[in-house]
Amino acid sequence: MVTKGAWWNDAGVRAVLYQIVVLGAILLLGWYLVSNTLANLAARNIATGFGFLGREAGFAIGESPLAYAPTDSYARAILVGLANTVIVALVGIAFATLIGLVIGIARLSSNWLVARLATVYVESARNVPVLLHLLFWYALITEALPGPRQALNPIANVFISNRGIKFPLPVWEAAHGWMAAALVVAVAATLVLARWARTRQAETGQPFPIIRVGLALILGLPLLAWLAGGAPTALDRPELKGFNFTGGHTVSPEFVALLLGLTLYTAAFIAEIVRSGILAVSRGQTEAALALGLSRGQVLRLVILPQALRVIIPPLTSQYLNLTKNSSLAVAIGYPDLVSVANTTINQTGQAIEGVALVMAVYLAVSLGIAAFMNWYDKKTALVSR
Amino acid sequence: MSKHIATPILALALTVVGAGLSQPVQAGATFDAVKARGSLNCGVNTGLAGFSAPDDKGNWAGLDVDVCRAVAAALFGDAKKVKFVPLTTQQRFTALQAGEVDILSRNTTLTSQRDTELGLNFAPPVYYDGQGFLVGKKVGVKSAKELNGATICVLPGTTTELNVTDWFRANNLQFKPVVIEKNDELAAAFFAGRCDAITSDASQLASIRSAQASNPDDYILLPEIISKEPLAPAVRHGDDQWFDLVKWSVYAWLEAEEKGITSANADGFKGKSNDPTIKRLMGDTPGLGKALGTGEDWAFNIVKQVGNYGESFERNVGMGSKLKLPRGLNAQWSKGGLMYAMPVR
């Protein structure tokens, strides 16, 4: 039997002890900073706490997906800012992924011109700071487009001016509710059908035209619901009244500039990630698939991309997080995102520390949410050894 | 990291670090520290023509800049002993609270909330301003009441956003704000036609119009002034001696104009006047300087080196400058304005 030494010589105990000491030191430092800040704020008679969130905000917000009036609270105003941030981030992520995928594949194209154009786009877009992208698009939109009175009118009832893009919306009726329900049913049916088709093809080898059938369902069912509901055609049209258009729906120049800037900038990075993912799949796979008689499109869709995804997804997650965080530059071009609204709140209440802490916590939560989703998707697409 | 995120974070860091390093307030702490340092740290605007902006030779000039020069002249006998620290609207209060600057002279509106919750003391206002609207002449609007449904460019980080919302609510009118953080970008969006009107302090609108419009005559200020904006220098709580010095430097600056003492004729008054007020102001009757903790010729130095308030006004923002602002409320009380120096005795 080995004689047991003193407990403080045990490597395991020591390791735990060191960790406790480090954790304690970090907590102590945090406590010191917080208590010192609070004490000094109190000594200078500066109010602290989150009580201001319940007070009336009193300022207007340019665009809001939620109902908001200046009489609402600061908490509600910040929620509106968060909603604006989430919208631009989600739409931006969707477009950036789509454009990035196309450009990434185009860079590997055997067509000389297509490959070179894609290279020029990637190199020019990702080597310019994203703030300049935003300022460029915003200046272009506000300077190049005409005022509302001389608005461009490419399609009936659609107006493009330096006040944004105005388009008509259908006046809400019961039939639209049925259309939405029909769409949900169609999407669910398509998913079930796709699953069935996959199983059947695995078992019997018989293919099923799932894309065509699914598309027909998703378009057809809502159309049927619309016809059954009496086919309402009333539109809420934008009309020039006084200074600007009223009615219809508006996409503001700030949103368009922010979306364009973020999307085109991030898409360049995603294109490179897609390219690296595809190159990571060995050439032999393509040759084997072609030898089996699959078409070029099928090779890409069925053989290359599924294997490339596991290389693509981890860096893609970082790009999604970057896009979300870069949306905070919105304040430079006047889009009322979370930071913009929080800035106004901080300036009106003077409570910078609380406001900044709140913004940091919200960005952290949003980013962790995106990361959690992407990690789940990463696990799902990981190669399964059978 | 973007500057826009960086700004509040810098402010945060300033507070936390400032909280960690500087001891909270002692009587005379600021006064003694400034005196020992030999120069004054003065927080000014990052660039607002007429109030604080570097001139073509790189020297800071403007009405707000002259306040700090006056204090330096009073304390050191040399108006040049000032270090100017350009601050954004977000940074300004934190910088003052954390001790980065000794005076905040940065077109800042005196409000009860700032005076109390932010832990500041305000010296007398040096410019009585009010929020107005600038519109293009071709829009054909004569009054702000006709702005229903308009898109309005607003600068954040000021009382402006709140004022304009309150005013439209009070008049049952609608508007859409476009809030852009930087002055230059905001003005560019307005002049490009993104907004029907731009709102800010009237003095600031005059400054933007003179500096950024391709043809300043195409734009007019609407007659409505929708708020009271007394712009005043501020110091932090905790050093009454320092607050007194700043306050009386401003009063001496005002009093000199009332008594007709200018930078050109100050030498003719020193030691040669029979007016007891002027004798005290010029230091011929001693006592005031000792009470303030400066030399007896503190007020003489202000007038000699910076000029009186009227001279500063004309040079920086008045009819002789690019801004072409009338004296209006900023005339001496004896001429129908609000500028009223407390008795120097």
XYZ file of C-alpha atoms in Angstrom:
731
model
C 0.000 0.000 0.000
C 1.193 3.461 -0.925
C 1.496 5.736 2.053
C -0.857 8.651 1.669
C 0.904 12.042 1.890
C -0.517 15.141 3.479
C -3.768 16.307 1.809
C -2.164 19.496 0.505
C 0.228 17.425 -1.540
C -2.611 15.703 -3.377
C -2.687 16.936 -7.012
C -6.479 16.653 -7.231
C -7.105 18.664 -4.080
C -4.611 21.287 -5.200
C -6.291 21.671 -8.573
C -9.663 22.304 -6.904
C -8.024 24.677 -4.419
C -6.417 26.760 -7.192
C -9.723 27.028 -9.003
C -11.474 28.211 -5.838
C -8.771 30.839 -5.266
C -9.013 32.141 -8.862
C -12.813 32.217 -8.791
C -12.723 33.992 -5.435
C -10.290 36.598 -6.766
C -12.504 37.276 -9.798
C -15.614 37.632 -7.632
C -13.740 39.912 -5.241
C -12.564 42.131 -8.104
C -16.114 42.297 -9.499
C -17.512 43.151 -6.079
C -14.830 45.813 -5.588
C -15.625 47.493 -8.921
C -19.388 47.399 -8.378
C -19.366 48.584 -4.770
C -16.742 51.254 -5.451
C -18.734 52.564 -8.415
C -21.945 52.601 -6.408
C -20.276 54.340 -3.467
C -18.786 57.010 -5.711
C -22.006 57.545 -7.630
C -23.769 57.988 -4.293
C -21.054 60.389 -3.105
C -21.609 62.486 -6.246
C -25.374 62.391 -5.816
C -25.915 60.480 -9.064
C -29.069 58.354 -9.016
C -28.657 54.617 -9.626
C -30.949 51.652 -10.262
C -33.328 50.470 -12.951
C -36.345 52.431 -11.695
C -36.204 54.657 -14.789
C -37.436 51.769 -16.981
C -41.006 52.284 -15.764
C -41.046 56.053 -16.414
C -42.609 57.647 -19.507
C -40.085 57.723 -22.366
C -41.470 60.853 -24.003
C -39.563 60.517 -27.279
C -40.823 59.274 -30.640
C -39.305 56.375 -32.593
C -39.166 56.553 -36.383
C -40.251 53.023 -37.192
C -41.615 50.297 -34.969
C -43.006 46.825 -35.598
C -44.778 47.045 -32.220
C -47.369 49.596 -31.213
C -45.473 52.440 -29.567
C -46.320 55.989 -28.529
C -44.171 58.569 -26.707
C -46.386 58.044 -23.640
C -45.080 54.463 -23.294
C -42.362 53.534 -20.820
C -38.597 53.402 -21.389
C -38.851 49.605 -21.100
C -41.290 49.523 -24.031
C -39.057 51.873 -26.071
C -36.076 49.588 -25.498
C -38.220 46.599 -26.502
C -39.064 48.387 -29.780
C -35.337 48.959 -30.355
C -34.680 45.281 -29.691
C -37.438 44.267 -32.138
C -35.876 46.492 -34.831
C -32.469 44.933 -34.165
C -33.856 41.392 -34.348
C -35.718 42.106 -37.605
C -32.691 43.541 -39.388
C -30.493 40.730 -38.031
C -32.821 37.920 -39.144
C -33.507 39.367 -42.607
C -29.801 40.172 -42.963
C -28.760 36.637 -41.979
C -31.197 35.122 -44.483
C -30.022 37.294 -47.398
C -26.333 37.077 -46.472
C -26.535 33.271 -46.391
C -28.274 33.126 -49.754
C -25.897 35.554 -51.478
C -22.875 34.015 -49.742
C -23.829 30.527 -50.906
C -24.291 31.626 -54.520
C -21.073 33.681 -54.605
C -19.080 30.952 -52.838
C -20.147 28.387 -55.419
C -19.624 30.900 -58.240
C -15.996 31.422 -57.158
C -15.410 27.726 -57.861
C -17.229 27.838 -61.174
C -15.375 26.569 -64.236
C -16.750 29.617 -66.079
C -13.856 32.119 -66.055
C -15.986 35.268 -66.050
C -18.339 34.087 -63.296
C -15.446 33.001 -61.062
C -13.573 36.311 -61.592
C -16.636 38.461 -60.948
C -17.273 36.563 -57.712
C -13.626 37.070 -56.676
C -13.799 40.810 -57.375
C -16.987 41.085 -55.313
C -15.561 39.165 -52.351
C -12.289 41.057 -52.277
C -13.843 44.487 -52.609
C -16.715 43.915 -50.162
C -14.816 42.335 -47.288
C -11.888 44.737 -47.380
C -13.944 47.851 -46.723
C -15.001 48.576 -43.109
C -18.670 47.851 -42.550
C -19.376 51.393 -41.269
C -18.306 52.755 -44.661
C -20.628 50.270 -46.375
C -23.509 51.713 -44.359
C -22.592 55.364 -44.933
C -22.105 54.646 -48.650
C -25.515 53.043 -49.133
C -27.258 55.644 -47.002
C -25.666 58.536 -48.880
C -26.461 56.837 -52.197
C -30.121 56.370 -51.277
C -30.696 59.841 -49.835
C -28.673 61.726 -52.474
C -29.497 59.758 -55.629
C -33.219 59.111 -55.197
C -35.739 61.919 -55.827
C -37.940 63.527 -53.167
C -41.453 62.191 -52.476
C -43.108 64.563 -54.952
C -40.967 63.261 -57.830
C -40.979 59.646 -56.578
C -40.148 56.880 -59.030
C -43.191 54.777 -59.838
C -41.923 51.527 -61.426
C -45.117 49.511 -60.825
C -48.585 50.858 -60.133
C -48.919 51.910 -56.469
C -45.244 51.340 -55.677
C -43.233 54.504 -55.057
C -39.491 54.804 -54.539
C -38.089 58.070 -53.169
C -35.513 59.239 -50.632
C -38.239 58.692 -48.012
C -38.212 54.942 -48.653
C -40.072 52.345 -50.661
C -43.855 52.578 -50.383
C -46.090 49.710 -51.495
C -49.746 48.857 -51.010
C -50.984 46.307 -48.501
C -54.272 44.403 -48.789
C -56.914 45.753 -46.428
C -57.257 43.075 -43.744
C -60.324 40.828 -44.105
C -61.406 37.440 -42.745
C -60.257 35.731 -45.954
C -56.648 36.713 -45.161
C -56.891 34.861 -41.858
C -57.990 31.727 -43.739
C -55.102 32.223 -46.175
C -52.630 32.278 -43.300
C -54.175 29.116 -41.833
C -54.041 27.434 -45.262
C -50.365 28.348 -45.578
C -49.571 26.758 -42.199
C -51.442 23.599 -43.231
C -49.649 23.498 -46.604
C -46.197 23.860 -45.006
C -46.977 21.126 -42.465
C -48.296 18.814 -45.193
C -45.199 19.409 -47.305
C -42.922 18.534 -44.384
C -44.805 15.299 -43.702
C -44.804 14.443 -47.425
C -41.075 15.110 -47.698
C -40.384 12.754 -44.808
C -42.557 10.048 -46.378
C -40.895 10.526 -49.779
C -37.418 10.206 -48.242
C -38.293 6.989 -46.438
C -39.908 5.536 -49.555
C -36.914 6.426 -51.716
C -34.558 4.843 -49.168
C -36.611 1.668 -49.157
C -37.728 1.253 -52.744
C -35.514 3.652 -54.699
C -38.557 5.327 -56.263
C -38.178 9.136 -56.398
C -41.037 11.520 -55.659
C -41.259 15.069 -57.135
C -41.418 16.627 -53.651
C -40.297 20.113 -54.697
C -42.992 20.498 -57.356
C -45.744 19.025 -55.192
C -44.689 21.036 -52.134
C -44.626 24.290 -54.129
C -48.049 23.533 -55.568
C -49.391 22.948 -52.050
C -47.840 26.068 -50.534
C -49.092 28.318 -53.345
C -52.309 26.486 -54.130
C -53.942 26.093 -50.709
C -53.778 29.815 -49.741
C -55.057 30.698 -53.234
C -58.032 28.356 -52.754
C -58.707 29.901 -49.339
C -58.591 33.364 -50.914
C -61.072 32.356 -53.649
C -63.333 30.649 -51.112
C -63.246 33.812 -48.945
C -64.747 35.855 -51.785
C -61.429 36.993 -53.349
C -61.148 40.433 -51.631
C -58.978 42.845 -53.646
C -59.191 46.067 -51.619
C -55.742 47.653 -51.226
C -54.418 50.222 -48.764
C -52.599 52.333 -51.360
C -49.866 54.886 -50.605
C -51.010 58.403 -51.537
C -49.074 61.641 -51.666
C -50.575 63.864 -48.986
C -48.859 66.956 -47.622
C -45.191 66.242 -47.010
C -45.170 62.547 -47.698
C -47.061 59.442 -48.663
C -49.708 58.160 -46.304
C -51.178 54.659 -46.310
C -49.587 51.477 -47.579
C -46.421 50.094 -46.076
C -43.027 51.778 -45.906
C -39.556 50.327 -45.972
C -37.383 53.180 -44.703
C -34.111 54.247 -46.397
C -32.337 53.622 -43.076
C -33.498 49.991 -43.022
C -32.602 49.437 -46.676
C -29.142 50.984 -46.256
C -28.448 48.980 -43.105
C -29.690 45.756 -44.671
C -27.702 46.276 -47.889
C -24.534 47.173 -46.014
C -24.690 44.321 -43.506
C -25.795 41.742 -46.083
C -23.246 42.537 -48.783
C -20.420 42.809 -46.252
C -21.220 39.556 -44.435
C -22.062 37.665 -47.658
C -18.454 38.133 -48.810
C -17.195 36.349 -45.692
C -19.840 33.639 -45.989
C -18.848 33.081 -49.637
C -15.304 32.339 -48.522
C -16.573 29.985 -45.812
C -18.744 28.147 -48.339
C -15.818 27.902 -50.755
C -13.534 26.484 -48.071
C -16.247 24.020 -47.078
C -16.671 22.776 -50.629
C -12.917 22.520 -51.178
C -12.700 20.452 -47.989
C -14.692 17.697 -49.689
C -12.231 15.594 -51.684
C -12.313 15.737 -55.489
C -12.829 11.965 -55.569
C -16.335 12.385 -54.161
C -17.377 14.524 -57.131
C -15.803 12.147 -59.600
C -17.444 9.134 -57.971
C -20.842 10.838 -57.973
C -20.476 11.847 -61.637
C -19.431 8.312 -62.486
C -22.668 7.109 -60.864
C -24.527 9.244 -63.368
C -25.715 12.074 -61.094
C -26.128 15.473 -62.731
C -23.896 18.429 -61.718
C -26.722 19.927 -59.673
C -27.398 16.640 -57.923
C -23.729 16.200 -57.114
C -23.666 19.609 -55.462
C -26.966 19.167 -53.632
C -26.731 15.537 -52.557
C -23.022 14.834 -52.187
C -20.916 17.967 -51.782
C -23.040 20.382 -49.697
C -24.100 17.876 -46.984
C -20.441 17.060 -46.355
C -19.311 20.656 -46.705
C -21.859 21.808 -44.117
C -19.978 20.353 -41.171
C -16.955 22.484 -42.111
C -19.108 25.490 -42.926
C -21.367 25.745 -39.887
C -18.945 26.669 -37.051
C -17.415 29.694 -38.866
C -20.852 30.538 -40.285
C -22.134 30.885 -36.717
C -19.446 33.507 -36.042
C -20.543 35.431 -39.124
C -24.175 35.392 -37.978
C -23.078 36.741 -34.600
C -20.920 39.386 -36.306
C -23.823 40.530 -38.455
C -26.077 40.821 -35.417
C -23.513 42.802 -33.460
C -22.594 44.988 -36.458
C -26.242 46.021 -36.673
C -25.448 48.275 -33.698
C -23.785 50.611 -36.223
C -27.345 51.530 -37.242
C -27.143 54.630 -35.056
C -24.733 56.140 -37.612
C -27.447 56.183 -40.272
C -30.497 56.739 -38.103
C -32.118 53.298 -37.933
C -33.758 53.076 -34.488
C -32.096 49.867 -33.290
C -31.447 48.823 -29.708
C -28.292 50.935 -29.332
C -29.928 54.008 -30.819
C -32.908 53.826 -28.461
C -30.663 52.990 -25.493
C -28.459 56.004 -26.337
C -31.454 58.306 -26.207
C -32.584 56.681 -22.958
C -29.137 57.097 -21.416
C -29.000 60.725 -22.420
C -32.431 61.543 -21.088
C -32.032 59.705 -17.789
C -28.271 60.136 -17.391
C -28.039 56.510 -16.244
C -25.207 55.375 -18.490
C -24.012 52.424 -16.452
C -27.457 50.815 -16.193
C -28.224 51.524 -19.856
C -24.956 50.113 -21.170
C -25.259 47.066 -18.889
C -28.758 46.469 -20.247
C -27.597 46.695 -23.879
C -24.677 44.358 -23.184
C -26.972 41.828 -21.483
C -29.438 41.924 -24.383
C -26.743 41.453 -27.047
C -25.286 38.629 -24.995
C -28.695 36.935 -24.780
C -29.403 37.352 -28.518
C -25.938 36.095 -29.458
C -26.162 33.105 -27.117
C -29.564 32.309 -28.621
C -28.175 32.305 -32.160
C -25.135 30.299 -31.064
C -27.330 27.718 -29.289
C -29.472 27.277 -32.404
C -26.422 26.927 -34.659
C -24.791 24.421 -32.303
C -27.965 22.352 -32.376
C -27.954 22.493 -36.188
C -24.251 21.634 -36.238
C -24.886 18.487 -34.178
C -27.758 17.571 -36.473
C -25.631 17.820 -39.630
C -22.544 16.174 -38.132
C -21.452 12.999 -39.918
C -23.121 10.026 -38.337
C -21.042 6.869 -38.463
C -23.265 3.921 -39.230
C -15.364 47.949 -32.375
C -17.610 50.655 -33.642
C -17.272 54.118 -32.303
C -20.964 54.136 -31.539
C -20.747 51.256 -29.146
C -17.410 52.552 -27.956
C -18.812 55.879 -26.843
C -21.058 54.621 -24.047
C -18.499 52.011 -23.127
C -15.816 54.652 -22.883
C -18.177 56.626 -20.702
C -18.711 53.537 -18.570
C -15.009 52.870 -18.318
C -14.388 56.487 -17.355
C -16.866 56.232 -14.527
C -15.621 52.909 -13.256
C -11.945 53.823 -13.492
C -12.625 57.327 -12.233
C -14.571 55.789 -9.375
C -11.682 53.508 -8.583
C -8.912 56.074 -8.711
C -10.155 59.467 -7.633
C -11.138 60.027 -4.066
C -14.616 61.411 -3.780
C -14.903 65.106 -3.302
C -13.072 67.255 -0.828
C -13.500 70.956 -0.389
C -11.032 72.741 -2.650
C -9.867 69.539 -4.298
C -10.528 70.685 -7.865
C -9.290 74.230 -7.223
C -6.028 72.987 -5.697
C -5.542 70.318 -8.358
C -5.993 72.810 -11.215
C -3.657 75.303 -9.553
C -0.996 72.648 -8.970
C -1.326 71.372 -12.550
C -0.856 74.876 -13.932
C -3.534 74.459 -16.572
C -7.249 73.956 -16.853
C -8.954 70.964 -18.512
C -11.969 72.252 -20.370
C -14.625 69.989 -21.957
C -15.914 71.472 -25.222
C -17.942 70.437 -28.268
C -16.219 68.271 -30.870
C -16.929 71.023 -33.373
C -19.710 73.612 -33.368
C -18.817 76.764 -35.259
C -19.206 79.869 -33.091
C -19.277 77.973 -29.786
C -16.307 75.657 -29.819
C -14.391 74.646 -32.914
C -10.746 74.809 -33.948
C -10.063 77.760 -36.284
C -7.986 77.592 -39.485
C -4.798 77.762 -37.414
C -5.895 74.933 -35.116
C -6.636 77.160 -32.111
C -9.916 76.544 -30.340
C -12.311 79.459 -30.702
C -15.905 80.201 -29.759
C -18.162 81.519 -27.031
C -17.903 78.328 -24.926
C -14.137 78.310 -25.419
C -13.936 81.909 -24.138
C -15.560 80.857 -20.836
C -12.648 78.531 -20.097
C -10.145 81.130 -21.290
C -11.719 83.629 -18.890
C -11.355 81.238 -15.940
C -7.724 80.544 -16.889
C -7.052 84.275 -17.160
C -8.571 84.811 -13.701
C -6.670 81.966 -12.037
C -3.303 81.978 -13.837
C -3.267 85.442 -15.395
C -2.868 83.656 -18.725
C -5.872 82.811 -20.932
C -3.779 80.293 -22.877
C -3.344 77.856 -19.987
C -6.272 75.700 -21.053
C -6.275 72.174 -22.420
C -9.387 71.611 -24.523
C -10.979 68.163 -24.446
C -13.545 67.639 -27.239
C -16.502 65.612 -25.933
C -19.579 64.083 -27.580
C -22.997 64.590 -26.043
C -22.772 61.105 -24.537
C -19.336 61.547 -23.009
C -19.727 65.006 -21.584
C -21.301 64.397 -18.167
C -19.311 61.276 -17.392
C -16.087 63.052 -18.299
C -16.910 65.855 -15.873
C -18.069 63.498 -13.110
C -14.974 61.329 -13.435
C -12.611 64.308 -13.237
C -11.376 64.160 -16.845
C -12.305 67.826 -17.208
C -12.609 70.616 -14.634
C -15.250 72.630 -16.474
C -17.848 71.479 -18.974
C -18.383 74.404 -21.334
C -20.117 72.656 -24.168
C -23.452 74.247 -25.166
C -25.138 72.369 -22.334
C -28.688 73.192 -21.259
C -29.174 73.853 -17.555
C -31.989 71.557 -16.340
C -33.151 70.480 -12.900
C -32.424 66.820 -13.615
C -28.832 67.545 -14.634
C -28.330 69.873 -11.673
C -29.544 67.245 -9.182
C -29.361 63.646 -10.429
C -26.118 64.116 -12.359
C -24.357 65.836 -9.455
C -23.489 69.062 -11.287
C -23.414 72.752 -10.424
C -24.206 75.242 -13.172
C -22.573 78.645 -13.504
C -24.750 81.458 -14.945
C -26.002 80.858 -18.517
C -23.748 82.365 -21.183
C -26.234 81.943 -24.026
C -30.027 81.910 -23.808
C -31.068 79.609 -26.611
C -34.237 77.812 -27.671
C -35.077 74.929 -29.944
C -36.212 75.858 -33.432
C -36.758 74.388 -36.890
C -34.776 74.896 -40.077
C -36.609 74.203 -43.362
C -35.891 74.632 -47.042
C -37.504 77.787 -48.493
C -38.997 75.853 -51.408
C -41.056 73.690 -49.013
C -43.156 76.820 -48.528
C -43.775 76.444 -44.804
C -44.099 79.630 -42.742
C -44.817 78.167 -39.302
C -43.914 74.994 -37.417
C -47.653 74.390 -36.970
C -47.762 73.518 -40.691
C -45.329 70.644 -40.177
C -48.035 68.002 -39.606
C -46.904 64.659 -41.046
C -43.380 65.933 -41.731
C -40.210 63.885 -41.373
C -37.836 65.671 -39.000
C -34.108 65.115 -38.524
C -33.178 65.080 -34.821
C -29.854 64.853 -33.015
C -29.930 62.338 -30.171
C -28.310 62.762 -26.803
C -29.866 66.118 -26.033
C -33.154 67.424 -24.719
C -34.116 68.022 -28.368
C -35.865 64.703 -28.983
C -38.045 65.142 -25.922
C -38.905 68.801 -26.700
C -39.972 68.162 -30.278
C -42.126 65.175 -29.264
C -43.748 67.181 -26.457
C -44.447 70.116 -28.766
C -46.049 67.980 -31.478
C -48.119 66.150 -28.868
C -49.265 69.424 -27.323
C -50.354 70.699 -30.753
C -51.945 67.373 -31.839
C -49.604 67.034 -34.799
C -47.763 63.991 -36.146
C -44.156 63.670 -37.231
C -41.588 61.008 -38.018
C -38.145 61.376 -36.429
C -34.894 60.396 -38.138
C -32.305 60.164 -35.376
C -28.656 60.217 -36.474
C -25.855 60.343 -33.968
C -23.324 62.619 -35.650
C -24.021 66.271 -36.352
C -22.391 66.147 -39.778
C -24.240 63.027 -40.948
C -27.524 64.398 -39.647
C -27.077 67.711 -41.448
C -26.024 65.867 -44.625
C -29.217 63.766 -44.516
C -31.282 66.934 -44.083
C -29.597 68.830 -46.910
C -29.991 65.729 -49.143
C -33.751 65.937 -48.603
C -34.229 62.953 -46.301
C -36.141 65.176 -43.883
C -38.537 68.092 -44.369
C -37.102 69.918 -41.376
C -34.223 69.687 -38.949
C -34.634 70.662 -35.306
C -32.079 71.694 -32.725
C -31.103 74.757 -30.707
C -31.600 77.778 -32.951
C -27.937 78.809 -32.542
C -26.851 75.346 -33.645
C -29.146 75.470 -36.691
C -27.603 78.809 -37.669
C -24.176 77.198 -37.275
C -25.129 74.191 -39.447
C -26.672 76.444 -42.085
C -23.596 78.670 -42.336
C -21.164 75.747 -42.398
C -22.896 72.999 -44.411
C -25.611 74.349 -46.731
C -24.500 74.757 -50.355
C -26.523 77.960 -50.378
C -27.421 79.161 -46.842
C -30.052 81.573 -48.232
C -32.211 78.626 -49.402
C -33.040 77.772 -45.791
C -35.045 79.634 -43.153
C -35.481 79.321 -39.408
C -39.169 79.066 -38.521
C -40.397 81.671 -36.007
C -41.455 79.130 -33.326
C -39.002 78.588 -30.513
C -40.369 75.547 -28.718
C -38.180 75.354 -25.648
C -36.012 77.269 -23.213
C -32.369 76.269 -23.542
C -30.162 78.284 -21.213
C -26.651 77.113 -22.121
C -24.403 77.235 -19.106
C -20.954 76.003 -18.018
C -21.012 73.264 -15.387
C -18.679 71.925 -12.687
C -19.085 68.815 -10.553
C -20.359 68.854 -6.996
C -17.972 69.018 -4.116
C -15.712 72.031 -4.580
C -17.482 75.279 -3.783
C -14.338 77.372 -4.144
C -13.922 76.160 -7.716
C -17.629 76.734 -8.439
C -17.310 80.311 -7.069
C -14.340 81.040 -9.318
C -16.142 79.840 -12.460
C -19.322 81.682 -11.525
C -17.621 85.015 -10.808
C -15.410 84.755 -13.877
C -18.614 84.677 -15.941
C -20.134 87.575 -13.943
C -16.981 89.671 -14.340
C -17.079 88.986 -18.086
C -20.700 90.255 -18.181
C -20.083 93.181 -15.829
C -17.199 94.416 -17.968
C -19.545 94.814 -20.926
C -22.080 96.655 -18.797
C -19.388 99.069 -17.640
C -18.018 99.499 -21.175
C -14.595 98.000 -20.396
C -13.095 96.255 -23.429
C -9.838 94.478 -24.205
C -8.728 97.614 -26.045
C -9.475 100.178 -23.300
C -8.954 98.062 -20.134
C -5.535 99.618 -19.473
C -7.225 103.031 -19.459
C -9.511 101.974 -16.608
C -7.000 100.196 -14.361
C -5.921 102.562 -11.608
C -7.604 105.518 -13.323
C -11.309 105.162 -12.619
C -13.322 106.773 -9.828
C -16.288 104.391 -10.161
C -16.102 102.144 -7.056
C -17.456 99.113 -8.973
C -14.806 99.513 -11.677
C -12.123 100.036 -8.992
C -13.102 96.716 -7.397
C -13.330 94.961 -10.752
C -9.900 96.201 -11.863
C -8.361 95.210 -8.550
C -7.590 98.783 -7.490
C -9.651 98.175 -4.329
C -8.182 94.874 -3.109
C -10.056 92.020 -1.424
C -12.047 90.244 -4.119
C -9.081 88.354 -5.567
C -7.989 87.185 -2.133
C -11.498 85.931 -1.402
C -11.545 83.970 -4.652
C -8.044 82.609 -4.141
C -6.609 84.388 -7.198
C -4.539 87.495 -7.849
C -6.287 90.865 -7.384
C -6.138 91.567 -11.116
C -8.258 88.467 -11.983
C -11.089 90.419 -13.627
C -8.685 92.781 -15.376
C -6.929 89.777 -16.912
C -10.224 88.378 -18.186
C -11.154 91.595 -19.965
C -7.625 92.322 -21.181
C -7.002 88.832 -22.613
C -10.438 87.521 -23.593
C -12.487 90.694 -23.959
C -15.854 91.374 -22.372
C -18.950 89.233 -23.049
C -20.189 91.531 -25.833
C -16.841 91.339 -27.640
C -16.846 87.539 -27.412
C -20.423 87.385 -28.660
C -19.800 89.594 -31.692
C -16.544 87.839 -32.572
C -17.969 84.305 -32.406
C -21.696 84.253 -33.076
C -22.890 87.849 -33.596
C -23.632 89.863 -36.718
C -19.913 90.222 -37.436
C -19.443 86.431 -37.526
C -20.557 83.774 -39.987
C -23.495 82.783 -37.773
C -25.064 86.263 -37.867
C -27.145 85.759 -34.730
C -28.827 88.854 -33.233
C -28.225 89.629 -29.534
C -31.923 89.041 -28.734
C -32.263 87.567 -25.229
C -28.506 87.695 -24.860
C -28.332 91.486 -24.721
C -27.506 93.177 -21.400
C -30.462 93.572 -19.037
C -30.191 97.307 -19.464
C -30.879 96.798 -23.186
C -33.840 94.457 -22.894
C -31.914 91.198 -22.637
C -31.375 88.647 -19.866
C -27.641 89.111 -19.248
C -27.436 90.419 -15.699
C -24.228 90.271 -13.699
C -24.662 90.006 -9.933
C -23.099 92.991 -8.161
C -19.336 92.713 -7.845
C -18.809 93.998 -4.303
